[in-house]
GROMACS .gro file of C-alpha atoms in nm:
model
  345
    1UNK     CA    1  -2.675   4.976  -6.677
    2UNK     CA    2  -2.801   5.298  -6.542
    3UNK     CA    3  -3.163   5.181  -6.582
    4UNK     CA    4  -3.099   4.852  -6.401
    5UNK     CA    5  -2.945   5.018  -6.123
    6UNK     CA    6  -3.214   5.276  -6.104
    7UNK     CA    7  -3.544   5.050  -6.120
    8UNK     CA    8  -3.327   4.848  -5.845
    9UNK     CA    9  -3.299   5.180  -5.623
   10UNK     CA   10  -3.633   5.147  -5.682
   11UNK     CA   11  -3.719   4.809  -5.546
   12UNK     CA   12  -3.499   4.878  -5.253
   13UNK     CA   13  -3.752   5.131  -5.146
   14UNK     CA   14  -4.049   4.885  -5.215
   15UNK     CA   15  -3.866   4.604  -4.988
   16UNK     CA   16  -3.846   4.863  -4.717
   17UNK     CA   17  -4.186   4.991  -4.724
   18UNK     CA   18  -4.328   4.645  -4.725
   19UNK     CA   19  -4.084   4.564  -4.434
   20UNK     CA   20  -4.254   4.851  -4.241
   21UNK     CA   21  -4.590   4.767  -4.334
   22UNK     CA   22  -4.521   4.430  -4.175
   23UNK     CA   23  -4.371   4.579  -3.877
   24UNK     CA   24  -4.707   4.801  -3.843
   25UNK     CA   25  -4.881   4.513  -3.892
   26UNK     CA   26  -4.758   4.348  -3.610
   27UNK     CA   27  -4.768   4.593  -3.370
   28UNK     CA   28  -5.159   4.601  -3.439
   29UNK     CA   29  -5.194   4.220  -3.421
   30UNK     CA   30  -5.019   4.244  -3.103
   31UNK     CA   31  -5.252   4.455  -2.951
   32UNK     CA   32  -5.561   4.247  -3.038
   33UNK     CA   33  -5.367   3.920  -2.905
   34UNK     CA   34  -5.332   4.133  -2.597
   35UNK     CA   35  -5.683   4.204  -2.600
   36UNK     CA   36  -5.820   3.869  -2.622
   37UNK     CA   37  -5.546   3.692  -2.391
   38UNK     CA   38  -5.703   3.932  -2.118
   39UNK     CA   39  -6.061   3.825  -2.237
   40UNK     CA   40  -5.957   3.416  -2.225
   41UNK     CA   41  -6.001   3.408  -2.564
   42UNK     CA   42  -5.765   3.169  -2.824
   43UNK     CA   43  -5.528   3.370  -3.025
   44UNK     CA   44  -5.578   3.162  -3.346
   45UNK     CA   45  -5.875   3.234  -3.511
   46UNK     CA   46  -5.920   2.996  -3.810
   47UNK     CA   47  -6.208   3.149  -3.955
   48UNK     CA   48  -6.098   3.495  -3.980
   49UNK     CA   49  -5.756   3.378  -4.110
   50UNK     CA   50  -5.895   3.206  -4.381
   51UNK     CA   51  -6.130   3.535  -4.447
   52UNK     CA   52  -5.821   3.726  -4.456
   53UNK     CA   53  -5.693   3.457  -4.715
   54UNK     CA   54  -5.990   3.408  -4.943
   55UNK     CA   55  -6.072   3.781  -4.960
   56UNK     CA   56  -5.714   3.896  -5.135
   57UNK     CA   57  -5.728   3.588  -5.359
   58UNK     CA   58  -6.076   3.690  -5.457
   59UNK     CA   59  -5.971   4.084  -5.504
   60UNK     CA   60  -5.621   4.014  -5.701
   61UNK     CA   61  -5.785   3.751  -5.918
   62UNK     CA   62  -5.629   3.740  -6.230
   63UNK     CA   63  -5.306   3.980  -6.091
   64UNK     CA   64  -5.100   3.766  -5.916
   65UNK     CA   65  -5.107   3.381  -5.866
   66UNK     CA   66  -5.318   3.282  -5.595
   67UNK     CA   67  -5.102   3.085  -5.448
   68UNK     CA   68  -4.874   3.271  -5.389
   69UNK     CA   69  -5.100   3.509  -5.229
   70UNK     CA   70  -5.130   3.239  -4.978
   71UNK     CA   71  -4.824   3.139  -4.892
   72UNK     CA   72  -4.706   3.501  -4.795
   73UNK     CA   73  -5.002   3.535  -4.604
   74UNK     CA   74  -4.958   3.249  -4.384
   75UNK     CA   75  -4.576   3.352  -4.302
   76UNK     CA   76  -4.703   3.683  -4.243
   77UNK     CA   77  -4.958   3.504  -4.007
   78UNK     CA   78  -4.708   3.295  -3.846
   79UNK     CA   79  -4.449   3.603  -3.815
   80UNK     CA   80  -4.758   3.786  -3.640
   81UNK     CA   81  -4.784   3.516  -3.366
   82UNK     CA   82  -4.460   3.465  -3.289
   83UNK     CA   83  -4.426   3.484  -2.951
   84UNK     CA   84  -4.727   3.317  -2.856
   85UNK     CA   85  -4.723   2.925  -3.001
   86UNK     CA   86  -4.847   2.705  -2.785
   87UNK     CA   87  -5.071   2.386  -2.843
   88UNK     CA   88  -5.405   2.472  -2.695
   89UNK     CA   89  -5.522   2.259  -2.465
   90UNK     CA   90  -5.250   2.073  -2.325
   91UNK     CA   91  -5.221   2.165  -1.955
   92UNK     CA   92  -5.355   1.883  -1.799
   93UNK     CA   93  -5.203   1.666  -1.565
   94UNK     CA   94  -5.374   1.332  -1.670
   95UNK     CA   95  -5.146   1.144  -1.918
   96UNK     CA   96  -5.386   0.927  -2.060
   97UNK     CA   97  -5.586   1.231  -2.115
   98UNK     CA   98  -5.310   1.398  -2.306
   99UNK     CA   99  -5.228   1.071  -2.448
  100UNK     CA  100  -5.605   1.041  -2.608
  101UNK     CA  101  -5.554   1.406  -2.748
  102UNK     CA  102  -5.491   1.416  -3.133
  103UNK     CA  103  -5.239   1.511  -3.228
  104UNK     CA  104  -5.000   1.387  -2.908
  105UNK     CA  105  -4.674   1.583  -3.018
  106UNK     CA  106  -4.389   1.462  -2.824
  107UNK     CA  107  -4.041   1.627  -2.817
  108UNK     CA  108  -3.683   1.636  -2.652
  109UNK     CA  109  -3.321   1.524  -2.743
  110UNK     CA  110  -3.203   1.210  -2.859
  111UNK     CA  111  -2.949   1.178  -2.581
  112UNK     CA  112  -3.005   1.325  -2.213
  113UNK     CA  113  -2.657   1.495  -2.238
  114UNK     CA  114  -2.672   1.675  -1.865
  115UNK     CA  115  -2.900   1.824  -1.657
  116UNK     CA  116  -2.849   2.155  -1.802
  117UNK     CA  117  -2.859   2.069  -2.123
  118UNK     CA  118  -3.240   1.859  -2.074
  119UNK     CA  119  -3.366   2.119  -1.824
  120UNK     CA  120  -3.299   2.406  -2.086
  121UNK     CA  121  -3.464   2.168  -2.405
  122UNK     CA  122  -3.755   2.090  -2.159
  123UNK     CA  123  -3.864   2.464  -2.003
  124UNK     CA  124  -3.834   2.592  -2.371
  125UNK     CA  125  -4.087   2.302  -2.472
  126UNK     CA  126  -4.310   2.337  -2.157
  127UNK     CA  127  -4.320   2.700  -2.229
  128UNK     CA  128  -4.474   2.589  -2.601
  129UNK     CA  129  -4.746   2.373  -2.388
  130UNK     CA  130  -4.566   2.056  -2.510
  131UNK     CA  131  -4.609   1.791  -2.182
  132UNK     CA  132  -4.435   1.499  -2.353
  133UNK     CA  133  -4.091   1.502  -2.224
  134UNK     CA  134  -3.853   1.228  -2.480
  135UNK     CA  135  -3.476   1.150  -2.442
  136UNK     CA  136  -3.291   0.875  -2.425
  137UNK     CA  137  -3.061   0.704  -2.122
  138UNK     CA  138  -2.969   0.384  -2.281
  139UNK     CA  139  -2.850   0.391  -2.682
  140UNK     CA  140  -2.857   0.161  -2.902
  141UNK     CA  141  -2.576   0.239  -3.145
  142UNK     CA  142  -2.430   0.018  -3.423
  143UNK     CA  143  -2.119   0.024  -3.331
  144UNK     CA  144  -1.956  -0.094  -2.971
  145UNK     CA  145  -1.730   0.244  -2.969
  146UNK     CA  146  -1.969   0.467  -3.001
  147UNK     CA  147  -2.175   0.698  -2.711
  148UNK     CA  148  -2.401   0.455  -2.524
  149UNK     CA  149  -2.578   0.703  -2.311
  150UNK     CA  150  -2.582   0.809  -1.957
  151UNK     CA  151  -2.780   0.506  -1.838
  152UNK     CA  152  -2.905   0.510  -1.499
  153UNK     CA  153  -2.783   0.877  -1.440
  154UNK     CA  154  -2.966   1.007  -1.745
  155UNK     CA  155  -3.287   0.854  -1.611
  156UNK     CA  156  -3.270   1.009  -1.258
  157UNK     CA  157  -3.200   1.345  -1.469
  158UNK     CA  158  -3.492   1.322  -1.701
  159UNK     CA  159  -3.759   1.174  -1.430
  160UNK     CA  160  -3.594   1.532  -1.235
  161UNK     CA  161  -3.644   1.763  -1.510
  162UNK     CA  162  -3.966   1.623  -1.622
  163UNK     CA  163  -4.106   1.650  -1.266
  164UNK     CA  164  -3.954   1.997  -1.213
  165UNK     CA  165  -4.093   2.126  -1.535
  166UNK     CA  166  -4.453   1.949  -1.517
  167UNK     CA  167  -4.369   1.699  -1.784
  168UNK     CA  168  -4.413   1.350  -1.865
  169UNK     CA  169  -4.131   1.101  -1.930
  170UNK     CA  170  -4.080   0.928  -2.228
  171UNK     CA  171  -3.761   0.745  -2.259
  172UNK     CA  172  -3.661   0.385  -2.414
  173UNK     CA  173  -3.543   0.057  -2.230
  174UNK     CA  174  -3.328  -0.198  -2.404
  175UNK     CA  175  -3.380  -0.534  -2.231
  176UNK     CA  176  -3.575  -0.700  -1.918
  177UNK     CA  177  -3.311  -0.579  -1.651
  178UNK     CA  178  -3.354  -0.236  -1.763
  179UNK     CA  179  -3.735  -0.288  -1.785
  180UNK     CA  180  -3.784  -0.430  -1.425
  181UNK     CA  181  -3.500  -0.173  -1.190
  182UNK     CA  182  -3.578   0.126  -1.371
  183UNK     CA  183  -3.933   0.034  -1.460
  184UNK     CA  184  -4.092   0.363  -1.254
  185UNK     CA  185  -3.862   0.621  -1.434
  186UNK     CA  186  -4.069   0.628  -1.733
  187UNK     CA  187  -4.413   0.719  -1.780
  188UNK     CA  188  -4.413   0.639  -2.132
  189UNK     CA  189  -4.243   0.298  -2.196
  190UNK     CA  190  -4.042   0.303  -2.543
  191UNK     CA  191  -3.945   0.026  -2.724
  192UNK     CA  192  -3.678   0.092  -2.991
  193UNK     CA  193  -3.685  -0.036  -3.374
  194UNK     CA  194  -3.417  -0.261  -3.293
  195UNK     CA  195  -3.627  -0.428  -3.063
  196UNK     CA  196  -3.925  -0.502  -3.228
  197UNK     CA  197  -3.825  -0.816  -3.330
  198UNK     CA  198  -3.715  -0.930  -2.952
  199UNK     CA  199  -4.073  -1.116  -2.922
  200UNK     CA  200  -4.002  -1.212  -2.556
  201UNK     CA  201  -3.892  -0.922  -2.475
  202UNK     CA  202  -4.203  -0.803  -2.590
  203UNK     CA  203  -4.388  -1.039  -2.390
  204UNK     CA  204  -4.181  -0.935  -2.096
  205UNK     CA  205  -4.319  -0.571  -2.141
  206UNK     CA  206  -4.658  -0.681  -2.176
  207UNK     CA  207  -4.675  -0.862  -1.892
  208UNK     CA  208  -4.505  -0.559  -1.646
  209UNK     CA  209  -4.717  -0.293  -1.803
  210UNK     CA  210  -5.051  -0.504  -1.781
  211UNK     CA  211  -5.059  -0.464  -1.391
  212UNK     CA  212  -5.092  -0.051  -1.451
  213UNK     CA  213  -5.151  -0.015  -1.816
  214UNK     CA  214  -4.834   0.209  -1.876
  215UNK     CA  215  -4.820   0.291  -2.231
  216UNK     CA  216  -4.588   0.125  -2.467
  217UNK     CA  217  -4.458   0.311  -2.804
  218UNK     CA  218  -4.357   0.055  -3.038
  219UNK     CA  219  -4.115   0.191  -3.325
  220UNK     CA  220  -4.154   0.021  -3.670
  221UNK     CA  221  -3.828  -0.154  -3.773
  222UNK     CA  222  -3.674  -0.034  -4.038
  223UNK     CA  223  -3.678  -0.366  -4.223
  224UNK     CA  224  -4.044  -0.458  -4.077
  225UNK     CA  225  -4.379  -0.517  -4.271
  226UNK     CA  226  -4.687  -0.378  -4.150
  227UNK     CA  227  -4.843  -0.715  -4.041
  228UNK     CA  228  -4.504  -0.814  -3.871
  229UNK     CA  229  -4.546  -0.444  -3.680
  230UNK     CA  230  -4.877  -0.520  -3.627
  231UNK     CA  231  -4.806  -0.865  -3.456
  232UNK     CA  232  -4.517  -0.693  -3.226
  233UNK     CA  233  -4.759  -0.493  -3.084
  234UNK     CA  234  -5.034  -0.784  -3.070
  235UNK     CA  235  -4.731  -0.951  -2.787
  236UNK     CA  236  -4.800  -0.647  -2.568
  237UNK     CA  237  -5.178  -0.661  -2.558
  238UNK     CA  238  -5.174  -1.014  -2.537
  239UNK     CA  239  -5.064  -1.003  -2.204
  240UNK     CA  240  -5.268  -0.766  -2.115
  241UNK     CA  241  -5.170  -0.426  -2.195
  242UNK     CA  242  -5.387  -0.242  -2.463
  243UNK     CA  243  -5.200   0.079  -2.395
  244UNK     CA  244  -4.987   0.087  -2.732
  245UNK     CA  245  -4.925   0.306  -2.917
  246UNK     CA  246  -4.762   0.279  -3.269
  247UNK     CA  247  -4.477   0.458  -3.431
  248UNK     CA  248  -4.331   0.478  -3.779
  249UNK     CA  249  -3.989   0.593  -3.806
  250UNK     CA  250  -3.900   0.561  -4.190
  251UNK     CA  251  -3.844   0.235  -4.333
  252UNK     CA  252  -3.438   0.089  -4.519
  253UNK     CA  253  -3.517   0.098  -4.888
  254UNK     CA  254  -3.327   0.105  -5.230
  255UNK     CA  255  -3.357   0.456  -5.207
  256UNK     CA  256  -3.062   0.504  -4.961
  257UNK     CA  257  -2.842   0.392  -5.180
  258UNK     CA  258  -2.797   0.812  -5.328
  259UNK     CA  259  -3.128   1.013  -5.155
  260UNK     CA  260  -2.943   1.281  -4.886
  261UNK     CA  261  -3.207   1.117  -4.659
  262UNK     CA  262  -3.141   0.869  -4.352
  263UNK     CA  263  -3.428   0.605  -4.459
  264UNK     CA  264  -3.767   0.642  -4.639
  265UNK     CA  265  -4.014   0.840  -4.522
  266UNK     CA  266  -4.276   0.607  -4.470
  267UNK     CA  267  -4.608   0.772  -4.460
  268UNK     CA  268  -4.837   0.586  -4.718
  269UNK     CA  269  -4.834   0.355  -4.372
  270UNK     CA  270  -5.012   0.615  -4.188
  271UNK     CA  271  -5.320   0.547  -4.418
  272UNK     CA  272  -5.279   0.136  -4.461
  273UNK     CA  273  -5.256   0.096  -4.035
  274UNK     CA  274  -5.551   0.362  -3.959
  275UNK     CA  275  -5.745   0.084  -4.204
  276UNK     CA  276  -5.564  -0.237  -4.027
  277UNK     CA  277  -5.580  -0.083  -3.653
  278UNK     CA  278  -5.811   0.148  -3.400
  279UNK     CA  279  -5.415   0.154  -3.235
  280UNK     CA  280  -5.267   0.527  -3.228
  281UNK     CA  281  -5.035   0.601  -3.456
  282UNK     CA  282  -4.745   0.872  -3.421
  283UNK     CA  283  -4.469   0.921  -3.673
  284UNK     CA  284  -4.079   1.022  -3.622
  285UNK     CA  285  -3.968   1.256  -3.884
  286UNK     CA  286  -3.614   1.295  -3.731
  287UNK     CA  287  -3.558   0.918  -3.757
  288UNK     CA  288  -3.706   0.885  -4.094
  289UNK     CA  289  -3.551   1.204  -4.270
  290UNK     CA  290  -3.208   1.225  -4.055
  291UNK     CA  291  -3.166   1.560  -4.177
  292UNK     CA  292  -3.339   1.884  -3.988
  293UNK     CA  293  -3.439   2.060  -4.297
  294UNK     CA  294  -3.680   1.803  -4.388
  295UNK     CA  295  -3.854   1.728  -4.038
  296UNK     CA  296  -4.071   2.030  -4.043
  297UNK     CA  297  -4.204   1.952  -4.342
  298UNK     CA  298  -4.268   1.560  -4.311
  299UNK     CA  299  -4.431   1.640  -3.976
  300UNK     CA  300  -4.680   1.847  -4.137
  301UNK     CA  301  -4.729   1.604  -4.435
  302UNK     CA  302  -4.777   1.327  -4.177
  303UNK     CA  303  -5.071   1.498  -3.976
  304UNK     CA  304  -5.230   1.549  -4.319
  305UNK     CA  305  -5.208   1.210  -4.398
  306UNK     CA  306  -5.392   1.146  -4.058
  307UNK     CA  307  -5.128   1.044  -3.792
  308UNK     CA  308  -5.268   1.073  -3.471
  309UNK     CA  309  -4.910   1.231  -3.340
  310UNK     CA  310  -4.540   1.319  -3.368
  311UNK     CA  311  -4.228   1.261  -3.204
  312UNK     CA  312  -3.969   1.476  -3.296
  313UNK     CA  313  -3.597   1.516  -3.177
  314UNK     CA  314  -3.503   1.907  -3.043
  315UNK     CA  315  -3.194   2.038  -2.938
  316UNK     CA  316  -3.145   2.413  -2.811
  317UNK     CA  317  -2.723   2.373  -2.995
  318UNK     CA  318  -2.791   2.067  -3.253
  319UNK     CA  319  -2.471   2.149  -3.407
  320UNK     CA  320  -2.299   2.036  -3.055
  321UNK     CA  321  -2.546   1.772  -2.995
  322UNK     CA  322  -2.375   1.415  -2.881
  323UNK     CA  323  -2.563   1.211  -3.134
  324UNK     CA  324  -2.799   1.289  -3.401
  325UNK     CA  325  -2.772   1.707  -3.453
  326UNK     CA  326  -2.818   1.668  -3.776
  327UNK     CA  327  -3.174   1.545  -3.765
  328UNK     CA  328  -3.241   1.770  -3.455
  329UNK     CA  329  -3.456   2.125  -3.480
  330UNK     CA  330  -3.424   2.374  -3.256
  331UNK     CA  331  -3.702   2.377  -3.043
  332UNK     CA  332  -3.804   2.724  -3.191
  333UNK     CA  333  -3.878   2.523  -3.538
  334UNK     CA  334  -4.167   2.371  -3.326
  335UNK     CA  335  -4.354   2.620  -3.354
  336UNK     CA  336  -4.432   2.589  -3.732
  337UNK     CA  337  -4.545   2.216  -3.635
  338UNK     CA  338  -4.729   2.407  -3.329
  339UNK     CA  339  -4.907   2.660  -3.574
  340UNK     CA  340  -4.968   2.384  -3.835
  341UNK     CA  341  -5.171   2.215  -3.511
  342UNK     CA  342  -5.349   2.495  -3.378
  343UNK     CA  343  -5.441   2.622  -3.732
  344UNK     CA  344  -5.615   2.294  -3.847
  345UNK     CA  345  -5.716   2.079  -3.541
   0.00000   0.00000   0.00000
């Protein structure tokens, strides 16, 4: 027992060391971020990081798995830019401009809750360079007794907050009243899963958003095949509004019946509709994993797999959230989608 505990005394010193080597390490990457935010110059370099990567793999060849190697380098990369992820590019003040960006990352709660509670969500995403402002006023919820939102308060609070902080709106209308008083409180039209089916509704949208080509985002149903997605979004154009833009949002399979997830993950789709479709296509982790430990993850798998965005639910206190904490991140988790963006795009 004496030898265990002493080659663990041991290993306590190693931890430490290699915590202060990472602490030095910072403080020097620091200083060159410094230095090249004063020269305009991007803080992510993806050519030196993958020098940095390739040249320890190639020296420890044969000592240590590769791999590995790897994977604690790119935390130690991500811990070195901490304080500065933001997606490059996205200051301008042209939605269709930020709209024809890939990948569009849109973020925000499920529920506008308050003012305070949007306006802090929405200065911690501006201050990330996210522009795409969601949250919901009017909530569709299965049953009758459950929150329905703030309605027509919550949209006078998020057009507010997304003006104040430089942001786009992106918020969801449930039927053609909604669609034609509050019509100019959302500069992104969003059209539930629910809803996909609701054909003249659809038509309805399509004919209010031809006259200034608004876009539409169009959530799969969960029940929905791809050519019955496809033709929901065929209503919109058809009356004259190309603008759409589709989202998957995981898909009701057998696999609910035990898996700790909320539907199926459905991104095999991503690959079938960028074959079937020149239409954009974004995917909703949140809604497809219902659980926050997964959404980070599924994001990232879902740019890989060539989605041309995200839309992802935030919340600075998920645990107090009104509806759906459980599937919200804290807008700090972002920034792995952020670095995941800025390191391969």
């Amino acid at each position: 027992m004496n030898e265990i505990n002493n080659l663990r005394r041991e290993i306590n010193k190693i931890d430490k060391e290699l915590i202060d080597f990472l602490i030095k390490r910072k403080t020097f990457s620091d200083r060159i971020i410094s230095a090249k935010k004063s020269q305009a110059i991007s803080v992510y370099d993806k050519k030196r990081e993958l020098e940095i990567i390739t040249s320890l793999k190639n020296e420890f060849i044969g000592k240590i798995n590769p791999a590995l190697i790897e994977g604690v380098l790119r935390e130690i990369l991500f811990y070195s830019k901490s304080e500065y992820y933001k997606l490059n590019n996205y200051y301008s003040n042209d939605l269709n401009g930020l709209l024809d960006k890939s990948p569009i990352l849109i973020a925000g709660p499920c529920t506008i809750e308050s003012e305070e509670q949007l306006s802090g969500i929405a200065a911690h995403l501006f201050n990330n360079g996210i522009r795409l402002l969601r949250g919901g006023a009017f909530k569709p919820r299965t049953s009758p007794f459950s929150f329905q939102g703030l309605e027509e308060e919550g949209l006078k609070i998020m057009k507010s907050v997304a003006e104040k902080n430089n942001m786009f709106a992106v918020t969801e209308f449930l039927d053609s009243r909604q669609l034609e008083t509050y019509y100019d409180y959302a500069d992104v039209l969003q059209i539930g899963s629910r809803n996909m089916f609701s054909y003249g509704f659809l038509k309805q949208v399509g004919k209010k958003t031809a006259v200034d080509k608004k876009p539409v985002l169009l959530k799969r149903g969960f029940n929905a095949t791809l050519n019955e997605f496809l033709l929901s979004a065929q209503y919109i154009i058809n009356e004259g509004n190309p603008n759409v833009i589709l989202c998957l949002r995981g898909i009701r399979t057998f696999e609910q019946i035990d898996s700790q997830m909320r539907n199926t993950p459905d991104l095999a789709s991503i690959l079938e509709l960028k074959e079937l479709t020149d239409l954009k296509i974004i995917f909703d982790p949140s809604h497809a994993c219902g659980d926050a430990k997964f959404v980070v993850p599924t994001a990232v798998a879902a740019l890989g797999l060539g989605a041309d965005g995200l839309i992802i639910e935030t919340h600075t206190n998920p645990q107090d959230a009104v509806t759906d904490g459980k599937q919200s991140i804290e807008p700090a988790e972002l920034e792995r989608v952020i670095d995941y963006i800025n390191r391969n795009y």
